[in-house]
Coordinates of C-alpha atoms and ligand atoms in Angstrom, one line a residue:
Chain A
X65 CA -29.7 0.7 14.9
X66 CA -26.5 0.9 16.9
X67 CA -26.3 3.1 20.0
X68 CA -23.5 5.1 18.5
X69 CA -25.4 5.9 15.4
X70 CA -28.4 7.0 17.4
X71 CA -26.2 9.3 19.5
X72 CA -24.7 10.8 16.3
X73 CA -28.1 11.4 14.8
X74 CA -29.2 13.1 18.0
X75 CA -26.2 15.3 18.0
X76 CA -26.8 16.0 14.4
X77 CA -30.4 17.1 15.0
X78 CA -29.4 19.3 18.0
X79 CA -26.6 20.9 16.0
X80 CA -29.0 21.6 13.1
X81 CA -31.5 23.2 15.5
X82 CA -28.7 25.4 16.8
X83 CA -27.4 26.7 13.5
X84 CA -30.8 26.9 11.7
X85 CA -32.8 28.4 14.5
X86 CA -30.9 29.4 17.7
X87 CA -28.0 31.3 16.0
X88 CA -30.2 33.4 13.7
X89 CA -32.5 34.2 16.6
X90 CA -29.7 35.2 18.8
X91 CA -28.4 37.5 16.1
X92 CA -31.9 38.8 15.5
X93 CA -31.7 37.8 11.8
X94 CA -29.1 40.5 11.3
X95 CA -27.4 39.9 7.9
X96 CA -24.1 41.5 9.0
X97 CA -23.7 39.5 12.2
X98 CA -24.8 36.3 10.4
X99 CA -22.1 36.9 7.8
X100 CA -19.5 36.5 10.5
X101 CA -21.1 33.3 11.7
X102 CA -21.3 32.0 8.1
X103 CA -17.5 32.4 8.0
X104 CA -17.3 30.1 11.1
X105 CA -19.6 27.6 9.4
X106 CA -17.6 27.4 6.3
X107 CA -14.5 26.8 8.4
X108 CA -16.4 24.1 10.2
X109 CA -16.6 22.2 6.9
X110 CA -12.9 22.2 6.4
X111 CA -12.5 21.0 10.0
X112 CA -14.9 18.1 9.7
X113 CA -13.1 17.2 6.4
X114 CA -9.9 16.9 8.4
X115 CA -11.6 14.9 11.1
X116 CA -12.6 12.3 8.4
X117 CA -9.0 11.6 7.4
X118 CA -7.3 12.3 10.8
X119 CA -9.9 11.1 13.2
X120 CA -11.2 8.1 11.4
X121 CA -8.2 6.8 9.5
X122 CA -5.4 8.4 11.6
X123 CA -3.9 10.2 8.6
X124 CA -2.9 13.7 9.7
X125 CA -3.1 15.8 6.6
X126 CA -1.3 19.1 7.2
X127 CA -1.9 20.1 3.5
X128 CA -5.6 20.6 4.1
X129 CA -5.2 24.3 3.4
X130 CA -4.0 23.6 -0.1
X131 CA -7.2 21.8 -1.2
X132 CA -9.2 24.5 0.7
X133 CA -7.3 27.1 -1.3
X134 CA -7.9 25.4 -4.6
X135 CA -11.6 25.5 -3.9
X136 CA -11.5 29.1 -2.9
X137 CA -9.5 30.1 -6.0
X138 CA -11.9 28.2 -8.3
X139 CA -14.8 30.3 -7.0
X140 CA -12.8 33.5 -7.1
X141 CA -11.7 32.9 -10.7
X142 CA -15.3 32.6 -11.7
X143 CA -16.4 35.7 -9.8
X144 CA -13.4 37.6 -11.1
X145 CA -14.4 36.8 -14.7
X146 CA -18.0 37.9 -13.9
X147 CA -16.6 41.2 -12.5
X148 CA -14.3 41.9 -15.5
X149 CA -15.0 43.2 -18.9
X150 CA -12.8 40.8 -20.9
X151 CA -9.4 40.4 -19.2
X152 CA -9.2 40.6 -15.4
X153 CA -7.4 43.8 -14.3
X154 CA -4.4 42.2 -12.6
X155 CA -3.5 40.3 -15.7
X156 CA -3.0 43.6 -17.6
X157 CA -0.6 44.8 -14.8
X158 CA 1.3 41.6 -15.3
X159 CA 1.6 41.9 -19.1
X160 CA -0.8 39.0 -19.8
X161 CA -2.8 40.0 -22.8
X162 CA -5.0 37.0 -23.5
X163 CA -7.0 35.0 -21.0
X164 CA -4.9 32.0 -20.0
X165 CA -6.4 28.6 -21.0
X166 CA -6.7 27.6 -17.3
X167 CA -9.1 30.5 -16.8
X168 CA -11.4 29.9 -19.8
X169 CA -13.7 27.2 -18.5
X170 CA -14.3 29.1 -15.2
X171 CA -16.7 31.3 -17.2
X172 CA -19.2 28.6 -16.5
X173 CA -20.7 28.3 -13.1
X174 CA -21.4 24.6 -13.4
X175 CA -17.8 24.0 -14.3
X176 CA -16.6 26.1 -11.4
X177 CA -18.8 24.3 -8.9
X178 CA -17.6 20.9 -10.2
X179 CA -14.0 22.0 -10.4
X180 CA -14.1 23.4 -6.8
X181 CA -14.9 19.8 -5.7
X182 CA -13.1 17.7 -8.2
X183 CA -9.8 19.5 -8.5
X184 CA -9.0 19.3 -4.8
X185 CA -10.1 15.7 -4.8
X186 CA -7.7 15.0 -7.7
X187 CA -4.8 16.8 -6.1
X188 CA -5.4 15.0 -2.8
X189 CA -5.8 11.7 -4.6
X190 CA -2.6 12.0 -6.5
X191 CA -0.5 12.8 -3.4
X192 CA -2.4 10.0 -1.6
X193 CA -1.6 7.4 -4.3
X194 CA 2.1 8.1 -4.1
X195 CA 2.2 8.1 -0.3
X196 CA 0.0 5.1 0.4
X197 CA 1.2 2.8 -2.3
X198 CA 4.6 3.3 -0.6
X199 CA 3.0 2.5 2.7
X200 CA 3.9 5.8 4.2
X201 CA 2.1 6.3 7.5
X202 CA 2.1 8.1 10.8
X203 CA 4.1 11.3 11.1
X204 CA 5.5 11.0 7.6
X205 CA 2.1 11.7 6.2
X206 CA 2.1 14.9 8.1
X207 CA 5.6 15.8 6.9
X208 CA 4.9 15.1 3.2
X209 CA 1.6 16.9 3.1
X210 CA 3.1 19.9 4.9
X211 CA 6.0 20.0 2.4
X212 CA 3.4 19.9 -0.4
X213 CA 1.5 22.8 1.1
X214 CA 4.6 25.0 1.3
X215 CA 5.6 24.3 -2.3
X216 CA 2.0 24.8 -3.5
X217 CA 1.7 28.2 -1.8
X218 CA 5.0 29.3 -3.3
X219 CA 3.8 28.3 -6.7
X220 CA 0.5 30.2 -6.3
X221 CA 2.3 33.3 -5.2
X222 CA 4.9 33.1 -8.0
X223 CA 2.4 32.7 -10.8
X224 CA 1.3 36.4 -10.5
X225 CA -0.2 36.6 -14.0
X226 CA -2.3 33.6 -13.3
X227 CA -3.2 34.0 -9.7
X228 CA -2.8 37.6 -8.7
X229 CA 0.3 36.6 -6.7
X230 CA 0.6 37.9 -3.1
X231 CA -2.6 40.1 -3.5
X232 CA -4.8 37.2 -4.4
X233 CA -8.0 37.7 -6.3
X234 CA -10.0 40.8 -5.3
X235 CA -12.7 42.9 -6.7
X236 CA -15.1 40.0 -7.2
X237 CA -18.6 40.1 -8.6
X238 CA -21.4 38.7 -6.4
X239 CA -22.3 35.1 -7.2
X240 CA -25.3 34.6 -9.5
X241 CA -26.5 31.2 -8.4
X242 CA -28.8 30.1 -11.3
X243 CA -30.7 33.3 -11.2
X244 CA -30.4 34.1 -7.5
X245 CA -27.9 37.0 -7.0
X246 CA -26.3 36.0 -3.7
X247 CA -26.0 38.9 -1.2
X248 CA -23.3 37.8 1.2
X249 CA -24.8 39.9 4.0
X250 CA -28.3 38.4 3.8
X251 CA -30.0 35.9 6.0
X252 CA -30.5 33.7 2.8
X253 CA -26.8 33.4 2.3
X254 CA -26.3 32.4 5.9
X255 CA -28.9 29.6 5.4
X256 CA -27.1 28.5 2.2
X257 CA -23.8 28.1 4.1
X258 CA -25.6 26.4 7.0
X259 CA -27.3 24.0 4.6
X260 CA -23.9 23.2 3.0
X261 CA -22.4 22.4 6.4
X262 CA -25.3 20.1 7.3
X263 CA -24.9 18.4 3.9
X264 CA -21.2 17.9 4.5
X265 CA -21.9 16.5 8.0
X266 CA -24.4 14.1 6.5
X267 CA -21.7 12.8 4.2
X268 CA -19.3 12.6 7.1
X269 CA -21.7 10.7 9.3
X270 CA -22.6 8.4 6.5
X271 CA -18.9 7.6 5.8
X272 CA -18.0 7.0 9.4
X273 CA -20.9 4.6 9.9
X274 CA -20.4 2.7 6.6
X275 CA -18.3 -0.4 6.3
X276 CA -15.8 1.9 4.7
X277 CA -15.5 4.0 7.9
X278 CA -15.2 0.8 10.0
X279 CA -12.3 -0.4 7.8
X280 CA -10.7 3.1 8.2
X281 CA -10.8 2.7 11.9
X282 CA -9.3 -0.7 11.6
X283 CA -6.6 0.7 9.5
X284 CA -5.9 3.5 12.0
X285 CA -5.3 0.9 14.7
X286 CA -3.4 -1.8 12.7
X287 CA -3.0 -1.3 8.9
X288 CA -0.9 -4.4 8.7
X289 CA -3.5 -6.7 10.2
X290 CA -6.2 -5.2 8.0
X291 CA -4.3 -6.3 4.8
X292 CA -4.5 -9.9 6.0
X293 CA -8.3 -9.7 5.8
X294 CA -8.0 -8.9 2.1
X295 CA -8.5 -5.1 2.2
X296 CA -6.4 -3.0 -0.1
X297 CA -5.4 -0.5 2.6
X298 CA -3.9 2.1 0.2
X299 CA -7.1 2.3 -1.8
X300 CA -9.1 3.0 1.4
X301 CA -6.6 5.6 2.5
X302 CA -6.6 7.3 -0.9
X303 CA -10.4 7.4 -1.1
X304 CA -10.7 9.1 2.3
X305 CA -8.1 11.7 1.2
X306 CA -10.1 12.4 -1.9
X307 CA -13.4 12.8 0.0
X308 CA -11.7 15.0 2.6
X309 CA -10.1 17.1 -0.1
X310 CA -13.3 17.6 -2.0
X311 CA -15.1 18.7 1.2
X312 CA -12.2 21.1 1.9
X313 CA -12.5 22.5 -1.6
X314 CA -16.2 23.0 -1.0
X315 CA -15.4 24.9 2.2
X316 CA -12.9 27.0 0.3
X317 CA -15.6 28.0 -2.3
X318 CA -17.9 29.2 0.5
X319 CA -15.1 31.0 2.2
X320 CA -14.4 33.1 -0.9
X321 CA -18.1 33.9 -1.1
X322 CA -18.1 35.0 2.6
X323 CA -15.0 37.2 2.4
X324 CA -15.4 38.3 -1.2
X325 CA -11.8 37.7 -2.1
X326 CA -9.3 34.8 -2.3
X327 CA -5.8 35.1 -0.9
X328 CA -2.7 33.0 -0.8
X329 CA -2.9 33.2 3.0
X330 CA -5.7 30.6 2.8
X331 CA -2.9 28.2 1.8
X332 CA -0.5 29.1 4.5
X333 CA 1.1 26.7 7.0
X334 CA -0.4 28.7 9.9
X335 CA -3.9 28.3 8.5
X336 CA -3.4 24.6 8.0
X337 CA -2.2 24.2 11.6
X338 CA -5.1 26.2 12.8
X339 CA -7.5 23.7 11.3
X340 CA -5.6 21.0 13.2
X341 CA -6.1 22.9 16.4
X342 CA -9.9 23.4 15.8
X343 CA -10.3 19.7 15.2
X344 CA -8.2 18.8 18.3
X345 CA -10.3 21.1 20.5
X346 CA -13.6 19.7 19.2
X347 CA -12.5 16.1 19.1
X348 CA -11.2 14.3 16.0
X349 CA -13.3 11.2 16.4
X350 CA -16.5 12.9 15.5
X351 CA -17.2 15.1 12.5
X352 CA -19.8 17.1 14.4
X353 CA -17.4 17.6 17.3
X354 CA -14.7 18.9 14.9
X355 CA -17.2 21.3 13.3
X356 CA -18.2 22.6 16.8
X357 CA -14.5 22.9 17.6
X358 CA -13.9 25.1 14.6
X359 CA -16.9 27.3 15.5
X360 CA -15.9 27.7 19.1
X361 CA -12.3 28.6 18.4
X362 CA -13.1 31.0 15.6
X363 CA -15.9 32.7 17.6
X364 CA -13.4 33.1 20.5
X365 CA -10.8 34.4 18.1
X366 CA -13.4 36.9 16.8
X367 CA -14.0 38.2 20.3
X368 CA -10.5 38.0 21.8
X369 CA -8.2 38.9 18.9
X370 CA -9.4 42.5 19.1
X371 CA -8.4 42.6 22.7
X372 CA -5.2 40.7 22.5
X373 CA -4.0 41.6 19.0
X374 CA -0.5 40.1 19.4
X375 CA -1.3 37.5 22.0
X376 CA -4.0 35.6 20.2
X377 CA -1.7 33.2 18.3
X378 CA 0.2 32.5 21.5
X379 CA -3.0 31.8 23.3
X380 CA -4.1 29.5 20.5
X381 CA -0.8 27.6 20.7
X382 CA -1.1 27.2 24.4
X383 CA -4.7 26.0 24.1
X384 CA -3.5 23.4 21.7
X385 CA -0.8 22.1 24.0
X386 CA -3.2 22.0 26.9
X387 CA -5.8 20.2 24.9
X388 CA -3.3 17.6 23.7
X389 CA -2.0 17.0 27.2
X390 CA -5.2 17.1 29.3
X391 CA -8.0 16.4 26.8
X392 CA -6.5 14.3 24.0
X393 CA -9.9 13.4 22.7
X394 CA -11.1 17.0 22.7
X395 CA -14.5 18.3 23.9
X396 CA -16.0 15.1 22.4
X397 CA -13.9 13.0 24.7
X398 CA -14.9 15.1 27.7
X399 CA -18.6 14.8 26.8
X400 CA -18.5 11.0 26.3
X401 CA -16.5 10.6 29.5
X402 CA -19.0 12.5 31.5
X403 CA -21.9 10.7 29.8
X404 CA -20.2 7.4 30.6
X405 CA -19.6 8.3 34.2
X406 CA -23.2 9.3 34.5
X407 CA -24.5 6.0 33.2
X408 CA -22.0 4.0 35.3
X409 CA -23.3 5.9 38.4
X410 CA -26.9 5.1 37.5
X411 CA -25.9 1.5 36.9
X412 CA -24.3 1.2 40.3
X413 CA -27.4 2.7 41.9
X414 CA -29.6 0.1 40.2
X415 CA -27.2 -2.8 41.0
X416 CA -26.6 -2.2 44.6
X417 CA -30.0 -3.2 46.0
X418 CA -29.9 -6.4 44.1
X419 CA -26.5 -7.4 45.4
X420 CA -27.8 -6.3 48.8
X421 CA -24.3 -5.4 49.8
X422 CA -23.8 -3.2 53.0
X423 CA -23.8 0.5 52.1
X424 CA -20.5 1.8 51.1
X425 CA -19.0 -1.6 50.1
X426 CA -17.6 -2.8 46.9
X427 CA -20.3 -2.2 44.2
X428 CA -20.4 1.5 45.1
X429 CA -16.7 1.9 45.1
X430 CA -16.6 0.2 41.7
X431 CA -19.4 2.2 40.2
X432 CA -18.1 5.5 41.5
X433 CA -15.0 5.3 39.4
Chain B
X123 CA -2.6 -31.8 -6.8
X124 CA -2.0 -30.6 -3.3
X125 CA -3.6 -27.4 -2.2
X126 CA -0.4 -25.8 -1.0
X127 CA 3.0 -26.7 -2.5
X128 CA 6.1 -25.1 -1.0
X129 CA 9.4 -25.9 -2.8
X130 CA 13.0 -24.9 -2.0
X131 CA 11.8 -22.0 0.2
X132 CA 14.4 -20.0 2.0
X133 CA 14.7 -16.7 3.7
X134 CA 17.7 -15.0 5.4
X135 CA 17.7 -12.3 8.0
X136 CA 21.1 -10.7 7.9
X137 CA 22.9 -14.0 7.5
X138 CA 20.6 -16.0 9.7
X139 CA 18.8 -18.6 7.7
X140 CA 15.4 -18.6 9.4
X141 CA 13.9 -20.9 6.7
X142 CA 16.3 -23.1 4.8
X143 CA 15.3 -25.1 1.7
X144 CA 11.9 -26.0 3.0
X145 CA 9.7 -28.4 1.0
X146 CA 6.1 -28.8 2.2
X147 CA 2.9 -30.0 0.7
X148 CA -0.5 -29.6 2.3
X149 CA -3.7 -31.4 1.0
X150 CA -7.0 -29.8 0.9
X151 CA -9.1 -30.3 4.1
X152 CA -6.3 -31.7 6.3
X153 CA -5.0 -30.4 9.6
X154 CA -1.2 -30.1 9.6
X155 CA 0.6 -29.3 12.8
X156 CA 3.9 -27.6 12.6
X157 CA 6.2 -28.3 15.5
X158 CA 9.7 -27.4 16.4
X159 CA 11.8 -25.8 19.2
X160 CA 11.9 -22.0 19.7
X161 CA 13.4 -20.2 16.8
X162 CA 12.9 -23.1 14.4
X163 CA 11.3 -20.9 11.8
X164 CA 7.7 -21.9 12.3
X165 CA 6.2 -18.4 12.5
X166 CA 8.5 -17.3 9.7
X167 CA 7.1 -20.1 7.5
X168 CA 3.6 -18.9 8.1
X169 CA 4.8 -15.3 7.4
X170 CA 6.1 -16.4 4.0
X171 CA 2.9 -18.1 3.1
X172 CA 0.6 -15.1 4.0
X173 CA 3.0 -12.5 2.5
X174 CA 4.2 -10.8 5.7
X175 CA 7.8 -11.7 4.8
X176 CA 9.3 -12.0 1.3
X177 CA 11.4 -15.1 0.6
X178 CA 14.9 -14.9 -0.8
X179 CA 14.2 -17.9 -2.9
X180 CA 11.9 -20.8 -3.7
X181 CA 8.2 -21.0 -4.6
X182 CA 4.9 -21.2 -2.9
X183 CA 1.9 -22.4 -4.9
X184 CA -1.6 -22.2 -3.6
X185 CA -4.3 -23.9 -5.6
X186 CA -2.1 -23.7 -8.6
X187 CA -1.3 -20.0 -8.3
X188 CA 2.2 -18.8 -7.6
X189 CA 2.0 -16.6 -4.5
X190 CA 5.4 -14.8 -4.6
X191 CA 4.9 -11.4 -6.0
X192 CA 1.4 -11.1 -4.6
X193 CA 0.7 -8.6 -1.9
X194 CA -0.7 -9.6 1.5
X195 CA -4.3 -8.5 0.6
X196 CA -4.1 -10.3 -2.7
X197 CA -3.1 -13.5 -0.9
X198 CA -5.9 -13.1 1.6
X199 CA -8.3 -12.7 -1.4
X200 CA -6.9 -16.0 -2.8
X201 CA -8.3 -17.7 0.4
X202 CA -5.5 -17.5 3.0
X203 CA -6.3 -16.4 6.6
X204 CA -3.8 -15.9 9.4
X205 CA -3.9 -15.9 13.2
X206 CA -0.9 -14.3 14.7
X207 CA 1.2 -15.6 17.6
X208 CA 0.7 -12.4 19.6
X209 CA -3.1 -12.2 19.4
X210 CA -3.8 -9.3 17.1
X211 CA -7.3 -7.9 17.3
X212 CA -8.5 -4.3 17.0
X213 CA -8.5 -3.2 20.7
X214 CA -10.3 0.1 20.0
X215 CA -13.2 -1.7 18.2
X216 CA -15.9 -3.7 19.8
X217 CA -16.0 -7.5 19.5
X218 CA -18.9 -7.2 17.0
X219 CA -17.0 -4.6 15.0
X220 CA -13.9 -6.8 14.9
X221 CA -16.0 -9.5 13.3
X222 CA -17.5 -7.1 10.8
X223 CA -13.9 -6.2 9.7
X224 CA -13.1 -9.9 9.5
X225 CA -16.2 -10.5 7.3
X226 CA -14.4 -9.8 4.1
X227 CA -15.9 -11.9 1.4
X228 CA -16.2 -8.6 -0.6
X229 CA -13.2 -6.6 0.4
X230 CA -13.4 -4.0 -2.3
X231 CA -13.3 -0.3 -1.4
X232 CA -16.3 0.8 -3.4
X233 CA -18.4 -2.0 -2.1
X234 CA -17.5 -0.9 1.5
X235 CA -18.3 2.7 0.7
X236 CA -21.8 1.7 -0.3
X237 CA -22.4 -0.7 2.5
X238 CA -24.0 0.9 5.6
X239 CA -23.8 -0.7 9.0
X240 CA -22.4 -3.9 10.3
X241 CA -22.9 -6.5 7.5
X242 CA -24.2 -10.0 8.1
X243 CA -24.9 -9.9 11.8
X244 CA -26.6 -13.3 11.9
X245 CA -23.4 -15.1 10.9
X246 CA -21.4 -12.9 13.4
X247 CA -23.8 -13.9 16.2
X248 CA -23.5 -17.6 15.3
X249 CA -19.7 -17.4 15.4
X250 CA -19.7 -15.5 18.7
X251 CA -22.0 -18.2 20.2
X252 CA -19.7 -20.9 19.0
X253 CA -16.7 -19.4 20.8
X254 CA -18.6 -18.2 23.8
X255 CA -18.3 -14.5 23.3
X256 CA -22.0 -13.8 22.5
X257 CA -22.4 -11.8 25.7
X258 CA -19.5 -9.6 24.9
X259 CA -20.5 -8.4 21.4
X260 CA -20.6 -4.8 22.5
X261 CA -17.5 -4.8 24.6
X262 CA -14.3 -3.1 23.4
X263 CA -11.8 -5.8 22.4
X264 CA -9.2 -4.0 24.5
X265 CA -11.2 -4.9 27.6
X266 CA -11.1 -8.7 27.0
X267 CA -9.0 -11.1 29.0
X268 CA -6.1 -12.8 27.3
X269 CA -8.0 -16.0 26.7
X270 CA -11.0 -14.1 25.3
X271 CA -8.7 -12.2 23.0
X272 CA -7.4 -15.5 21.6
X273 CA -11.1 -16.6 21.1
X274 CA -11.9 -13.4 19.4
X275 CA -9.1 -13.8 16.9
X276 CA -10.2 -17.4 16.3
X277 CA -13.7 -16.1 15.8
X278 CA -12.4 -13.5 13.3
X279 CA -10.8 -16.3 11.3
X280 CA -14.0 -18.3 11.4
X281 CA -15.8 -15.3 10.1
X282 CA -13.2 -14.6 7.4
X283 CA -13.8 -18.3 6.4
X284 CA -10.6 -18.7 4.3
X285 CA -9.9 -22.1 2.7
X286 CA -6.5 -22.2 4.2
X287 CA -6.1 -21.0 7.8
X288 CA -2.7 -20.4 9.4
X289 CA -2.9 -20.6 13.2
X290 CA 0.1 -19.5 15.2
X291 CA -0.1 -20.9 18.7
X292 CA -3.9 -20.6 19.1
X293 CA -4.1 -22.1 22.5
X294 CA -1.3 -20.2 24.2
X295 CA -2.6 -18.8 27.5
X296 CA -5.8 -20.9 27.5
X297 CA -7.0 -23.2 30.3
X298 CA -7.2 -26.9 29.8
X299 CA -10.9 -26.7 29.1
X300 CA -10.5 -23.9 26.7
X301 CA -7.8 -25.8 24.9
X302 CA -10.1 -28.8 24.6
X303 CA -12.9 -26.6 23.2
X304 CA -10.5 -25.2 20.6
X305 CA -9.5 -28.8 19.6
X306 CA -13.2 -29.7 19.1
X307 CA -13.7 -26.5 17.1
X308 CA -10.8 -27.2 14.8
X309 CA -11.9 -30.8 14.3
X310 CA -15.2 -29.5 13.0
X311 CA -13.3 -27.4 10.4
X312 CA -11.5 -30.5 9.1
X313 CA -12.6 -31.3 5.6
X314 CA -14.2 -27.9 4.8
X315 CA -11.0 -26.0 5.6
X316 CA -7.3 -26.6 5.5
X317 CA -5.4 -25.7 8.7
X318 CA -1.8 -25.3 9.4
X319 CA -1.3 -25.0 13.1
X320 CA 1.8 -24.1 15.0
X321 CA 1.5 -25.6 18.5
X322 CA 3.7 -26.6 21.4
X323 CA 1.0 -28.4 23.4
X324 CA 1.4 -32.1 22.5
X325 CA -1.9 -33.2 23.9
X326 CA -3.6 -30.7 21.7
X327 CA -1.6 -31.8 18.7
X328 CA -2.6 -35.4 19.3
X329 CA -6.2 -34.5 19.3
X330 CA -6.3 -32.5 16.1
X331 CA -3.4 -33.4 13.8
X332 CA -3.8 -35.4 10.7
X333 CA -0.1 -35.1 10.0
X334 CA 2.9 -33.4 11.7
X335 CA 5.9 -31.6 10.3
X336 CA 8.8 -30.9 12.6
X337 CA 11.1 -28.1 11.8
X338 CA 14.5 -27.4 13.2
X339 CA 16.8 -24.5 12.3
X340 CA 14.7 -23.5 9.4
X341 CA 14.7 -26.9 7.8
X342 CA 12.2 -29.8 7.8
X343 CA 13.5 -32.4 10.3
X344 CA 10.7 -35.0 10.2
X345 CA 7.2 -35.6 8.8
X346 CA 4.6 -38.2 9.6
X347 CA 1.7 -39.2 11.8
X348 CA 1.5 -38.5 15.5
X349 CA 3.0 -41.9 16.5
X350 CA 5.7 -41.7 13.9
X351 CA 6.9 -38.4 15.2
X352 CA 6.7 -39.3 18.9
X353 CA 9.0 -42.3 18.2
X354 CA 11.4 -40.4 15.9
X355 CA 14.9 -40.3 17.3
X356 CA 16.0 -37.2 15.4
X357 CA 13.0 -35.2 16.8
X358 CA 13.8 -36.3 20.4
X359 CA 17.4 -35.1 20.0
X360 CA 16.3 -31.7 18.5
X361 CA 13.9 -31.1 21.4
X362 CA 16.4 -32.2 24.1
X363 CA 19.1 -30.1 22.4
X364 CA 21.8 -32.7 21.9
Ligands
ATP642 N1 12.0 -10.0 11.0 C1 13.0 -10.7 11.5 N2 14.3 -10.2 11.5 C2 15.3 -10.9 12.0 N3 15.3 -12.1 12.5 C3 14.1 -12.7 12.5 C4 12.9 -12.0 12.0 N4 11.8 -12.9 12.2 C5 12.3 -14.0 12.7 N5 13.7 -13.9 12.9 C6 14.5 -15.0 13.5 O1 14.3 -16.1 12.7 C7 14.3 -17.3 13.5 C8 13.0 -18.1 13.4 O2 12.0 -17.3 14.1 P1 10.5 -17.8 14.1 O3 9.7 -16.7 14.8 O4 10.0 -18.3 12.8 O5 10.6 -19.0 15.1 P2 9.5 -19.9 15.7 O6 9.7 -21.3 15.2 O7 8.1 -19.4 15.4 O8 9.8 -19.9 17.3 P3 8.8 -19.7 18.5 O9 8.4 -21.1 18.9 O10 9.6 -19.1 19.6 O11 7.6 -18.9 18.1 C9 14.6 -16.8 14.9 O12 16.0 -17.0 15.2 C10 14.2 -15.3 14.9 O13 15.0 -14.6 15.8
MG643 MG1 6.6 -18.4 16.5

């Protein structure tokens, strides 16, 4: 086992202990408090999804909110149908008198759960195929995905009869998960979201330690070189976009459950940029770090945005700029740097007696760096 | 039939004919050295073979397959490997990881997705021992010296194990001992692999070349054994610039 994998597994275990045991204990198993934390955890999933494409492959997807939104609307459509007797109320207000064909299959929970994963993956995949076949890379990926997000949100708002327009989908029924009626303010629901996050992180860690993940890192550094080893770079890039989009859709489904409504603001540019900030703060090279970044920033927002109602967005922006300038690898980079410095220091302590150099001479100076 | 057949190949960069009506055949298992003054079009010829540059005309056939129209990764899968003039390794990856990337007998995306870990580490270790980088397996490639970086890229090509290997100035920046070691290594590849080597160092060329092709201004100037080329009047003029 490589050293890096064992570190990742250690971090994974510690993180699991924190969200399964420490957090519920700190909140005294209070369902209301844990509901707030479940919201952070679902956002952590969309952050780790972005870390996969951005951190591993270097593809900055600014349209992540679109695939997140598709997942959240998929879940909301199902719950809206459960809550309505026949036609959902907003359709009547918009002179829609029969259930649109797009809505019909969402009667089924199994279909909904699959659609919440596969529709985002398909949308992400189609955009990716067009971009990466044409060898679009770097900042152009960000521009194109951002343009897609803007167009997509407009479309969703415009199609009022289908999507509820600006209001989104509200008045949802609670989820009935194969016989378990999910109470969003219960400890059980918190554990459901936490388990989903751990599953998503498992996928993320698997992907980054597979040969696939290694090739993605090679592509991030030099896509051109990688082609000369026989790798079809665009198919790798497309696949990581699909995986990332599916995870974002998954996060979106959970988010609808937590907040009990779906809104077009989930597909806004500012939300998409916020995801980028969380990942940058945590560290884009590690899926766990990205998840932690999302939790930290959102928890801070929960505390501080009450105090500084207007100033919060400004503070978030400033934090982002500071992180990019002073901590380009995020908290993850800081931790690995400190760990590295620690082991270098230990190394130099061990080395110095052997080299029997006078105290304060070269080996110390070198190790102290 | 020759393994590689190049006919009438030419490419223009904004009016400049970098490769001009080039004909070249390479037999399986031989070592061909490509010589020529700066700007003769040697690197461009290798670029055309591996697909980095598209020709404006002519044909390249490798083992009977026409290569023009194939993408870089498809040509690599046909069995063509390339070492670049400016050593190009993955600086952010460790030496061992660089070799894992190079180990691309099964380059498919799905296969990679269901392969966990580093791949065939025994082969990787053998290659690293061969080039003297065994101690550095865990080091980031960005921290290697220039000579070691050259070795790493050579090791990557050994790991990739292509039938046709294109080497662009593999000994640039190496010490005399390292150059000799490279020559020995390449001679061991003779027979099992075909090599096209661009090189300026004549003592190295004398040690490894089965045959030499000299290029000048994009065209083939001369072709023959080491002695024939060393005594060729046209080659002397081209190098002295008369
Ligand atoms: N992409 C390009 N665009 C424009 N001109 C190019 C390009 N690539 C090469 N050239 C030009 O084509 C000519 C041949 O270049 P090439 O790199 O093949 O020479 P070379 O024989 O490898 O020389 P050297 O020994 O210096 O490496 C040069 O004049 C070079 O400037
Ligand atoms: Mg050259």
